[in-house]
mmCIF file of C-alpha atoms (C1' of nucleotides) in Angstrom:
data_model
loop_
_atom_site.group_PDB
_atom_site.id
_atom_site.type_symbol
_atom_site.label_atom_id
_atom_site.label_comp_id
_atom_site.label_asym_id
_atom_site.label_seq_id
_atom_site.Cartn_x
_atom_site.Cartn_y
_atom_site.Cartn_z
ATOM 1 C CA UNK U 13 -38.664 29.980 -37.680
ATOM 2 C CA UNK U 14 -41.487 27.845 -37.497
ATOM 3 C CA UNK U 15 -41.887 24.789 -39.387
ATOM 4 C CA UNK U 16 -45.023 22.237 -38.425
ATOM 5 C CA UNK U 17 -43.564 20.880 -35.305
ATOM 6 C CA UNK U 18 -43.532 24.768 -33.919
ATOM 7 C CA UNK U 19 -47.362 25.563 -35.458
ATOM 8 C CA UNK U 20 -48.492 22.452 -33.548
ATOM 9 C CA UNK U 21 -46.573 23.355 -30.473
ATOM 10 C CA UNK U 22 -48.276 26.921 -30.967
ATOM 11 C CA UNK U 23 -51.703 25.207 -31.581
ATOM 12 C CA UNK U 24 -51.618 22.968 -28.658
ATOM 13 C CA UNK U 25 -50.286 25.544 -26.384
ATOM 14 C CA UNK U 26 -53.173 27.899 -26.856
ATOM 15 C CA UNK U 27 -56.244 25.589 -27.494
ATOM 16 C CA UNK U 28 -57.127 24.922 -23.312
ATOM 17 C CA UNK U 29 -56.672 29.144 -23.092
ATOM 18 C CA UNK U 30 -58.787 29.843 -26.283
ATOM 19 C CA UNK U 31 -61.386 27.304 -26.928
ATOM 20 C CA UNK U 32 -64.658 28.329 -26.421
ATOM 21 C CA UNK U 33 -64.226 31.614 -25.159
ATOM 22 C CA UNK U 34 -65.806 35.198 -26.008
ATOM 23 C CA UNK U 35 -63.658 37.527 -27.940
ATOM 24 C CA UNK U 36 -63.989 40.789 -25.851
ATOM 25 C CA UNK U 37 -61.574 43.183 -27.401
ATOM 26 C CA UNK U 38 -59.066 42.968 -30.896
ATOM 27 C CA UNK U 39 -55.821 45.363 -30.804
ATOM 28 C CA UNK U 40 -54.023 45.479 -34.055
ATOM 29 C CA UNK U 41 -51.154 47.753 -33.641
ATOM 30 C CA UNK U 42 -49.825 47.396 -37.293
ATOM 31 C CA UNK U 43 -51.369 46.295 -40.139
ATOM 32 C CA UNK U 44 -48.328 45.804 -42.812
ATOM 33 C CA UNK U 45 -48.023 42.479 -42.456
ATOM 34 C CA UNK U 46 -47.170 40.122 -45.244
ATOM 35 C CA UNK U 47 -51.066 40.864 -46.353
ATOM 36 C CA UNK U 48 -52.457 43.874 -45.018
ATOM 37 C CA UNK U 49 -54.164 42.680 -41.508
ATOM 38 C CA UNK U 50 -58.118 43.246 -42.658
ATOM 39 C CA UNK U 51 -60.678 46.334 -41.470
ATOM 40 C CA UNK U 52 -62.969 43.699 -40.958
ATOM 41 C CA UNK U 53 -60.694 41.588 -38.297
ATOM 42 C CA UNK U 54 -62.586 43.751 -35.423
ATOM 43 C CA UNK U 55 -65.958 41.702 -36.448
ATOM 44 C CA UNK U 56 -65.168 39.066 -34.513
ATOM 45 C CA UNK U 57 -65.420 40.858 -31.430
ATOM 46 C CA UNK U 58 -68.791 39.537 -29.304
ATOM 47 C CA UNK U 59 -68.117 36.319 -30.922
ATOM 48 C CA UNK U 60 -66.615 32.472 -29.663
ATOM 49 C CA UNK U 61 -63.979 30.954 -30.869
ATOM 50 C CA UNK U 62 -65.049 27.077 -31.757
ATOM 51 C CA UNK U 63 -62.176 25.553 -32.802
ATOM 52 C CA UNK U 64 -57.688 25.654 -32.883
ATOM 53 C CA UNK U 65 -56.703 23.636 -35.652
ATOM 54 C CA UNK U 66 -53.682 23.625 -38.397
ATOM 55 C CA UNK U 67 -52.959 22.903 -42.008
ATOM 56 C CA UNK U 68 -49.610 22.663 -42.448
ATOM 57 C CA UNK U 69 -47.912 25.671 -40.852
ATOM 58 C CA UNK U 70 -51.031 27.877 -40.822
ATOM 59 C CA UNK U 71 -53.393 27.888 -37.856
ATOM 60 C CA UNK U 72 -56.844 28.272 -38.097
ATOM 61 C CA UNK U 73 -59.424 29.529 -34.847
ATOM 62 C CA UNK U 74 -63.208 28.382 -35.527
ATOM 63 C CA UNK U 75 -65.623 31.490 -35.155
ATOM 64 C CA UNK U 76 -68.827 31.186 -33.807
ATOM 65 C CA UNK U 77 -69.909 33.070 -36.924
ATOM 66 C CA UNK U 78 -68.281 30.755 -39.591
ATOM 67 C CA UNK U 79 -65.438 32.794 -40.101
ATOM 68 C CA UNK U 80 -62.288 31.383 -39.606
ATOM 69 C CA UNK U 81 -58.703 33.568 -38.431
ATOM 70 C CA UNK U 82 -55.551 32.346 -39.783
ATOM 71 C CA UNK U 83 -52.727 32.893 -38.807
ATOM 72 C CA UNK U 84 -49.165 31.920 -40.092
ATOM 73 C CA UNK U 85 -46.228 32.930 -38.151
ATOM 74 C CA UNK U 86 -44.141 33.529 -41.017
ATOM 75 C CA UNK U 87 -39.982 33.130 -40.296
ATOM 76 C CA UNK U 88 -39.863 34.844 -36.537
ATOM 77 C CA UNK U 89 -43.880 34.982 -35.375
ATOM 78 C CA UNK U 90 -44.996 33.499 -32.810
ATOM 79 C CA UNK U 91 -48.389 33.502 -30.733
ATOM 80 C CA UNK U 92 -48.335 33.502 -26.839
ATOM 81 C CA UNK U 93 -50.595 33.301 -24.235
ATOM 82 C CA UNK U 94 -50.553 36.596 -22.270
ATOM 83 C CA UNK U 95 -52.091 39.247 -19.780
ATOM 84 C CA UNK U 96 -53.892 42.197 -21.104
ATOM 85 C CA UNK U 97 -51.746 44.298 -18.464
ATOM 86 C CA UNK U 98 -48.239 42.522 -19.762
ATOM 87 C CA UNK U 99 -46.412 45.610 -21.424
ATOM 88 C CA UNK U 100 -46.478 45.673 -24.887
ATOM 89 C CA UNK U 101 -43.274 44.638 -26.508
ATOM 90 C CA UNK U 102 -41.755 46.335 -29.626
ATOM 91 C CA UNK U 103 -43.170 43.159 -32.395
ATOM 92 C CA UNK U 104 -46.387 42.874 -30.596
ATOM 93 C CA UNK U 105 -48.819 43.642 -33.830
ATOM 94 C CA UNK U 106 -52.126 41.888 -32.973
ATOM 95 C CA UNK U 107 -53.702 41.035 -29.347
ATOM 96 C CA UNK U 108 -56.816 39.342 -28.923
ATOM 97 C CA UNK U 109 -58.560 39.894 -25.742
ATOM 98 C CA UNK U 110 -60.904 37.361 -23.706
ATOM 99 C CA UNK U 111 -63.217 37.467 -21.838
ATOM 100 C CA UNK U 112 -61.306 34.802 -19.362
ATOM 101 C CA UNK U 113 -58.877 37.931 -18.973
ATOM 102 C CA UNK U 114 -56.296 36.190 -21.090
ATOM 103 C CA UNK U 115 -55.161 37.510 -24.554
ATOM 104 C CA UNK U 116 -53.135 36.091 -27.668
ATOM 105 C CA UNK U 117 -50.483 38.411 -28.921
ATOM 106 C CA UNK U 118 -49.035 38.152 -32.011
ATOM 107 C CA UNK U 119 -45.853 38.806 -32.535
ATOM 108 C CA UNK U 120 -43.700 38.848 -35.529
ATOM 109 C CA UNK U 121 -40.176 41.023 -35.580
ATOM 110 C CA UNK U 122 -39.855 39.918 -39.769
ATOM 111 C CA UNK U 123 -43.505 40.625 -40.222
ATOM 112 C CA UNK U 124 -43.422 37.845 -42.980
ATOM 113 C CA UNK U 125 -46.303 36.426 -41.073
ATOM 114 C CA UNK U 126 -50.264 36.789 -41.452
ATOM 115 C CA UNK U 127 -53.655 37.183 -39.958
ATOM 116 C CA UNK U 128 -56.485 36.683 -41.851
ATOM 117 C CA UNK U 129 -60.364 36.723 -41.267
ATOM 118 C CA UNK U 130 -61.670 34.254 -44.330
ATOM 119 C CA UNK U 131 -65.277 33.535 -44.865
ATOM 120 C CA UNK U 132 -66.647 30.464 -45.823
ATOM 121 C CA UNK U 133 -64.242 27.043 -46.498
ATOM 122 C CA UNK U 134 -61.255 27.921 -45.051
ATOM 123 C CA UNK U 135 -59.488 25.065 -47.423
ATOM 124 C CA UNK U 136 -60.834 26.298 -50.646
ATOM 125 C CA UNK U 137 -58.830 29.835 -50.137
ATOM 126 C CA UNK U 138 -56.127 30.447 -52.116
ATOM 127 C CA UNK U 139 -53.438 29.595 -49.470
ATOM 128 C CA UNK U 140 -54.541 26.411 -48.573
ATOM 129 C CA UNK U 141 -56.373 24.344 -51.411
ATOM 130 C CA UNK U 142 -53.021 23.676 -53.462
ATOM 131 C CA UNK U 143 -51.286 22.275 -50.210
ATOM 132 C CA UNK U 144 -50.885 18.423 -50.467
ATOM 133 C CA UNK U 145 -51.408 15.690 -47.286
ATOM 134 C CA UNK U 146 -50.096 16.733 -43.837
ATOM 135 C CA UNK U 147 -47.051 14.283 -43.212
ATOM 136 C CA UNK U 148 -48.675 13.288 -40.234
ATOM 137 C CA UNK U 149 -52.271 11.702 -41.721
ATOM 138 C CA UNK U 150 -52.718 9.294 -43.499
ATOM 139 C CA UNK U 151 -53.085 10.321 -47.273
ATOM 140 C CA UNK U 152 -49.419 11.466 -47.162
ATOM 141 C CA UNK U 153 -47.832 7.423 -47.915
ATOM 142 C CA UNK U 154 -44.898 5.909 -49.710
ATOM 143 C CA UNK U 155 -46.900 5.846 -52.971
ATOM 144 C CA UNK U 156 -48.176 9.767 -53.291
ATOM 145 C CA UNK U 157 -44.301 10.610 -52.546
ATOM 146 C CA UNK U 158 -43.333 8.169 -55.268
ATOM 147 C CA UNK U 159 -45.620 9.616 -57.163
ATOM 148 C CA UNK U 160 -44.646 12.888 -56.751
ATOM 149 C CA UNK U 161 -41.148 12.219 -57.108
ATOM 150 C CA UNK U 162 -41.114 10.333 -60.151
ATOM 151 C CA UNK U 163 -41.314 13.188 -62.746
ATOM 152 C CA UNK U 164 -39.009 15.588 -61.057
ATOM 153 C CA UNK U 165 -35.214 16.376 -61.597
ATOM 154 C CA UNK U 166 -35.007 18.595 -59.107
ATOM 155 C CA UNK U 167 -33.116 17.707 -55.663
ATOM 156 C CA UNK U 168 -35.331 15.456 -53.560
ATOM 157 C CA UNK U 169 -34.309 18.390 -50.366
ATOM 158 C CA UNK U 170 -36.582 20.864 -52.671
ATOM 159 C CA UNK U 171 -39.250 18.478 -53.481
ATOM 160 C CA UNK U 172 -40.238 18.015 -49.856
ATOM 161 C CA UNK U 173 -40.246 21.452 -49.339
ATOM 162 C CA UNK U 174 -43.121 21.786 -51.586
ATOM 163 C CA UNK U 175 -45.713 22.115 -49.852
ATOM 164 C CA UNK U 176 -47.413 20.831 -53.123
ATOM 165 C CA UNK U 177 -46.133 17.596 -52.660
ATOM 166 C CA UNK U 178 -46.141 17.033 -48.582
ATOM 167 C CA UNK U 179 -47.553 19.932 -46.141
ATOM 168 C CA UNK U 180 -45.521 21.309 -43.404
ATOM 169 C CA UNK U 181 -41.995 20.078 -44.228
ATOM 170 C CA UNK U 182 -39.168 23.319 -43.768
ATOM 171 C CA UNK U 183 -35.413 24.167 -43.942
ATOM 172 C CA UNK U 184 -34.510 21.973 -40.807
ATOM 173 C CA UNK U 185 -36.746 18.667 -40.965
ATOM 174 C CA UNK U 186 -36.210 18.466 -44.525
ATOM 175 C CA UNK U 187 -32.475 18.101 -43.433
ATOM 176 C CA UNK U 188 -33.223 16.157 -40.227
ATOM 177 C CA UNK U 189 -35.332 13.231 -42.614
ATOM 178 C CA UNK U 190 -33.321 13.083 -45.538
ATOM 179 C CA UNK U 191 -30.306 12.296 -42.657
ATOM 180 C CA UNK U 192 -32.609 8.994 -40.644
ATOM 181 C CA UNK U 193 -33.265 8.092 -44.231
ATOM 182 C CA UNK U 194 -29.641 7.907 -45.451
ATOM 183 C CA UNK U 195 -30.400 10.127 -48.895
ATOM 184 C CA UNK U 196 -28.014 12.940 -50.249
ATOM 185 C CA UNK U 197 -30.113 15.970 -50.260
ATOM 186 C CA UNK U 198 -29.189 17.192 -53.500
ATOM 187 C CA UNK U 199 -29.946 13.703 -55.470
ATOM 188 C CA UNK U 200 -32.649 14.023 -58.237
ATOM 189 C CA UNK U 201 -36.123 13.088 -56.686
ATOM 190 C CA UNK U 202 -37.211 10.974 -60.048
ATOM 191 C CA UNK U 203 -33.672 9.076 -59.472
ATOM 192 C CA UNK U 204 -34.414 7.660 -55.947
ATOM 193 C CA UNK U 205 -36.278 3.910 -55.776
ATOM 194 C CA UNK U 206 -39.293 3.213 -54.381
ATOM 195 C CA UNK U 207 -37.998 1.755 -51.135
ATOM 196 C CA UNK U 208 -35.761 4.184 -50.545
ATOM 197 C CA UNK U 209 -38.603 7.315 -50.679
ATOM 198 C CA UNK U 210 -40.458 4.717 -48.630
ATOM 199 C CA UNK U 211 -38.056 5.173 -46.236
ATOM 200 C CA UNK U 212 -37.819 8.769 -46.684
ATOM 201 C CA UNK U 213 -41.837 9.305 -45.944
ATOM 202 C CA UNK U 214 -41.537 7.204 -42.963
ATOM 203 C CA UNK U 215 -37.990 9.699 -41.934
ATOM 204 C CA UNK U 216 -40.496 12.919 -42.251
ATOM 205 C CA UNK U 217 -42.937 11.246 -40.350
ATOM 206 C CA UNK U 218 -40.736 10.519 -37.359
ATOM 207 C CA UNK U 219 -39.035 13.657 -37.848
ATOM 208 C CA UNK U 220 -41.441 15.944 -37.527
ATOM 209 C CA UNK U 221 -43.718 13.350 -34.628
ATOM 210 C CA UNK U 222 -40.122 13.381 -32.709
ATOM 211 C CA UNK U 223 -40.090 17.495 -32.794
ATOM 212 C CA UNK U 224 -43.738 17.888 -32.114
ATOM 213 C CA UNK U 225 -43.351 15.537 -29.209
ATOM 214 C CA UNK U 226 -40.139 17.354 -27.750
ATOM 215 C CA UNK U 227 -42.278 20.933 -28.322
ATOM 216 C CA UNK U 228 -40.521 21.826 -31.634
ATOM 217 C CA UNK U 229 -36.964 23.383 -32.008
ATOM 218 C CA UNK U 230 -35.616 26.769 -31.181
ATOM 219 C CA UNK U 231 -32.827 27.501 -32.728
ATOM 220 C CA UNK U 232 -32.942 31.389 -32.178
ATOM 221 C CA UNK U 233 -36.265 33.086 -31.562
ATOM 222 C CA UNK U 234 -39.018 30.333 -31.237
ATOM 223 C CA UNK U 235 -41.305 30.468 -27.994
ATOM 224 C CA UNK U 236 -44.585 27.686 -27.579
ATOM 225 C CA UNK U 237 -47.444 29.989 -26.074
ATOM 226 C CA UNK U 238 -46.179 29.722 -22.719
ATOM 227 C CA UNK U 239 -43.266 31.318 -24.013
ATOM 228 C CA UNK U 240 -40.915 28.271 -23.298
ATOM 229 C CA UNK U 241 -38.224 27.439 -26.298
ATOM 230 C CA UNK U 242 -38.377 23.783 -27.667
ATOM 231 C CA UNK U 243 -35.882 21.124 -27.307
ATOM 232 C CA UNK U 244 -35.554 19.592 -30.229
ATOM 233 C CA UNK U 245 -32.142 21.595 -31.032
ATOM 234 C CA UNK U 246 -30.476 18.900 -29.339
ATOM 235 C CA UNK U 247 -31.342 16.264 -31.183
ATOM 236 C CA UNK U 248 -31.181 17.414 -34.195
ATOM 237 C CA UNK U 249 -28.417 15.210 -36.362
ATOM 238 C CA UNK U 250 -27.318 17.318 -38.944
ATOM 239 C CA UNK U 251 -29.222 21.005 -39.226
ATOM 240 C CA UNK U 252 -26.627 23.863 -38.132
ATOM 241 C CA UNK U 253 -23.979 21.479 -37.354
ATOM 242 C CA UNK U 254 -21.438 22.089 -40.091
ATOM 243 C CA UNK U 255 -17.908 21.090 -39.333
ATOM 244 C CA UNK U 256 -19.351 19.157 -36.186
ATOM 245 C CA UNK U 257 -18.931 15.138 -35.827
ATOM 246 C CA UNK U 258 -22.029 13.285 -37.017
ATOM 247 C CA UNK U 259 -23.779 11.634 -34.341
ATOM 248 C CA UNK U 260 -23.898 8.194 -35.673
ATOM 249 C CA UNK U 261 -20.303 7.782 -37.298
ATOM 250 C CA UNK U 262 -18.194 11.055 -36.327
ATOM 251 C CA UNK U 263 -17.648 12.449 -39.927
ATOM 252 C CA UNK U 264 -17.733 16.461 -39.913
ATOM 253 C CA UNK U 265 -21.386 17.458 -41.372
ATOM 254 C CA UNK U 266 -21.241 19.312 -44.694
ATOM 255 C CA UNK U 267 -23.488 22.584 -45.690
ATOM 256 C CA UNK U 268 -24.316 23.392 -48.879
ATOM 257 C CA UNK U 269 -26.648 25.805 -50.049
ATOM 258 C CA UNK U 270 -30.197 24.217 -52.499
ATOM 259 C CA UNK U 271 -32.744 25.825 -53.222
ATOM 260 C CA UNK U 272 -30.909 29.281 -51.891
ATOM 261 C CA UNK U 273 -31.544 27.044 -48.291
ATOM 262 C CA UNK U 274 -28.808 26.235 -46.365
ATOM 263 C CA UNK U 275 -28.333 22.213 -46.341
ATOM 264 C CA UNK U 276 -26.811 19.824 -44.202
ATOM 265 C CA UNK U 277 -25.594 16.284 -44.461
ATOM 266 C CA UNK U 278 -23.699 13.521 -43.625
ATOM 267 C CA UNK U 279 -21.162 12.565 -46.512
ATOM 268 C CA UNK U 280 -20.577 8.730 -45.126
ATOM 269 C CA UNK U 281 -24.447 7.994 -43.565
ATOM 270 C CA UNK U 282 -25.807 9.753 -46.665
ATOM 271 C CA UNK U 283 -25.315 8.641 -50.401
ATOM 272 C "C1'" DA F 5 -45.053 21.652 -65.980
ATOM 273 C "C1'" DC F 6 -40.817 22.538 -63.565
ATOM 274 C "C1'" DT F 7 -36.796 24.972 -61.982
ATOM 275 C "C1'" DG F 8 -34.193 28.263 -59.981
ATOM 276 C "C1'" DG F 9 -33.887 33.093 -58.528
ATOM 277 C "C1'" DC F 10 -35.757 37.117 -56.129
ATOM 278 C "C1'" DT F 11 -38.417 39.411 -52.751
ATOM 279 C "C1'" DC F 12 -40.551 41.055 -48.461
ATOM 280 C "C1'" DC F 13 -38.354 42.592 -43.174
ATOM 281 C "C1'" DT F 14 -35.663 42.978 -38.774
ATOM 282 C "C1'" DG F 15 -32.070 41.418 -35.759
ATOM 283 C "C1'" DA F 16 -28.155 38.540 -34.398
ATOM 284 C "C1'" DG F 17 -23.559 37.408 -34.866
ATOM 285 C "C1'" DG F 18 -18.963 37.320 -36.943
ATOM 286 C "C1'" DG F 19 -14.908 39.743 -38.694
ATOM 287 C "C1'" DC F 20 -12.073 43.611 -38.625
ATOM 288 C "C1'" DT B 21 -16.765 49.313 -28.753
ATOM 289 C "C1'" DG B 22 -18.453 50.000 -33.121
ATOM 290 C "C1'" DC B 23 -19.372 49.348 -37.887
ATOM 291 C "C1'" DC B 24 -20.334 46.579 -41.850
ATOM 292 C "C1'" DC B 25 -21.547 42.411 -43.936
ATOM 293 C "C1'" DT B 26 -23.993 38.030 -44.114
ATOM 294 C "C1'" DC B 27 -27.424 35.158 -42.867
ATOM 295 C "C1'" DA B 28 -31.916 33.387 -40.789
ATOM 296 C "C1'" DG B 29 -36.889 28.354 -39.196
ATOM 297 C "C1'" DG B 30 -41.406 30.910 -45.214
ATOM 298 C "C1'" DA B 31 -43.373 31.021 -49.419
ATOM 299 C "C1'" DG B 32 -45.507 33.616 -53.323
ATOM 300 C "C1'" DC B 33 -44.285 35.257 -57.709
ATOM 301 C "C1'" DC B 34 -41.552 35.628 -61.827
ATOM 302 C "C1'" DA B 35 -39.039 34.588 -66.123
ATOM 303 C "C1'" DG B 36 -36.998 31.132 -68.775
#
DNA sequence: ACTGGCTCCTGAGGGC
DNA sequence: TGCCCTCAGGAGCCAG
């Protein structure tokens, strides 16, 4: 489900309800998680959490201790904002109680998700020091995608997706840019010219700013931590839209599957 | 060094 | 209604 216009939704959503509060109480209901949620989780109880920030689609809380909790919400997590008294519902895995009398649940029906108590750097673990720029800063430019693009035969849809190459891009905005920047998905990356994956780092850029700013897209499951959906569903040009008109010239949108991902384009606006 | 394929898991939706 | 099949917003790991 969530791509980085949803983990920044998430991260925004629960930062005025989190930061700088005590951590009375931590409820972890099940541990099998995509990693096994840690013993040592419980730790941070007593302590304040410093900081809400995000790498790509993970989020990381500050501890007062220099720990760090991450959290990645997987395909269906999400992280809301909630009552200690609100009943329990069945995906509910992890709450985190504080002492403002809110808590964060957790909640993840796929469990492909993870929480994580890492100690020192959070950027040199494992998960995050081979991620490349965040799309939205400004190390992620025309060049490092040209770069990245020039040595690589495989379709330019799956070379955005590596989160190698450019942090934070998923199954729908990798769609959604390759459409404002007029590309066929499944072209070669090392085929495209320099102008044209210009314009393709400046599409991911307003892509996923566009989503952020409309509070991501919920095409099923996703809830921000108020649990309200996002609207970016309908504006989206081309993602789960097969057979429908496209919005700029009324040809039916194709899918095809890349990468084992479900693709969509636009056969005239895309060549 | 890349590339494509497989895997984890639950639930929703379509077809019959 | 109900049952069965397919598919889903991620991403690490594997063999070739």
């Amino acid at each position: 489900m969530p791509e980085l216009p949803e983990v920044e939704t998430t991260r925004r959503g629960i930062e005025p309800h989190v930061l700088g509060e005590r951590i009375a109480e931590v409820i972890v209901r099940r541990r099998d998680l995509r990693q096994p949620v840690p013993r040592n989780l419980r730790a941070i109880r007593g302590r304040r959490i410093t900081g809400v920030g995000r790498r790509s689609k993970y989020l990381l809380l500050a501890i007062d201790d220099g720990c760090t909790l991450l959290v990645h919400l997987g395909m269906s997590g999400n992280l809301r904002v909630a009552s200690p008294a609100d009943p329990w519902k069945t995906h509910d895995h992890v709450g985190v109680t504080l002492a403002n009398g809110r808590q964060l649940r957790f909640h993840d029906p796929r469990r492909f998700g993870l929480v994580l108590r890492l100690r020192g750097d959070p950027m040199a673990h494992r998960l995050l020091a081979h991620l490349g720029p965040e799309p939205l800063g400004d190390r992620f430019t025309p060049a490092h995608l040209a770069a990245a693009c020039a040595t690589r035969t495989a379709a330019i849809k799956s070379v955005i997706m590596d989160a190698r190459v450019v942090a934070g891009v998923g199954n729908i905005y990798a769609s959604e840019a390759l459409f404002r920047a007029g590309i066929r998905p499944q072209t070669a990356a090392s085929r495209l010219s320099s102008p044209r994956l210009a314009r393709l780092a400046a599409a991911i850029r307003t892509t996923l700013a566009d989503a952020v700013r409309a509070g991501g897209t919920t095409l099923r499951d996703f809830l921000g931590a108020d649990g309200r959906p996002g609207f970016f569903k309908q504006r989206l040009f081309v993602y789960d839209r097969k057979g429908e008109a496209c919005r700029v010239c009324g040809t039916p949108i194709r899918q095809a599957v890349i990468g084992q991902r479900a693709t969509y384009w636009c056969p005239k606006c895309q060549r």
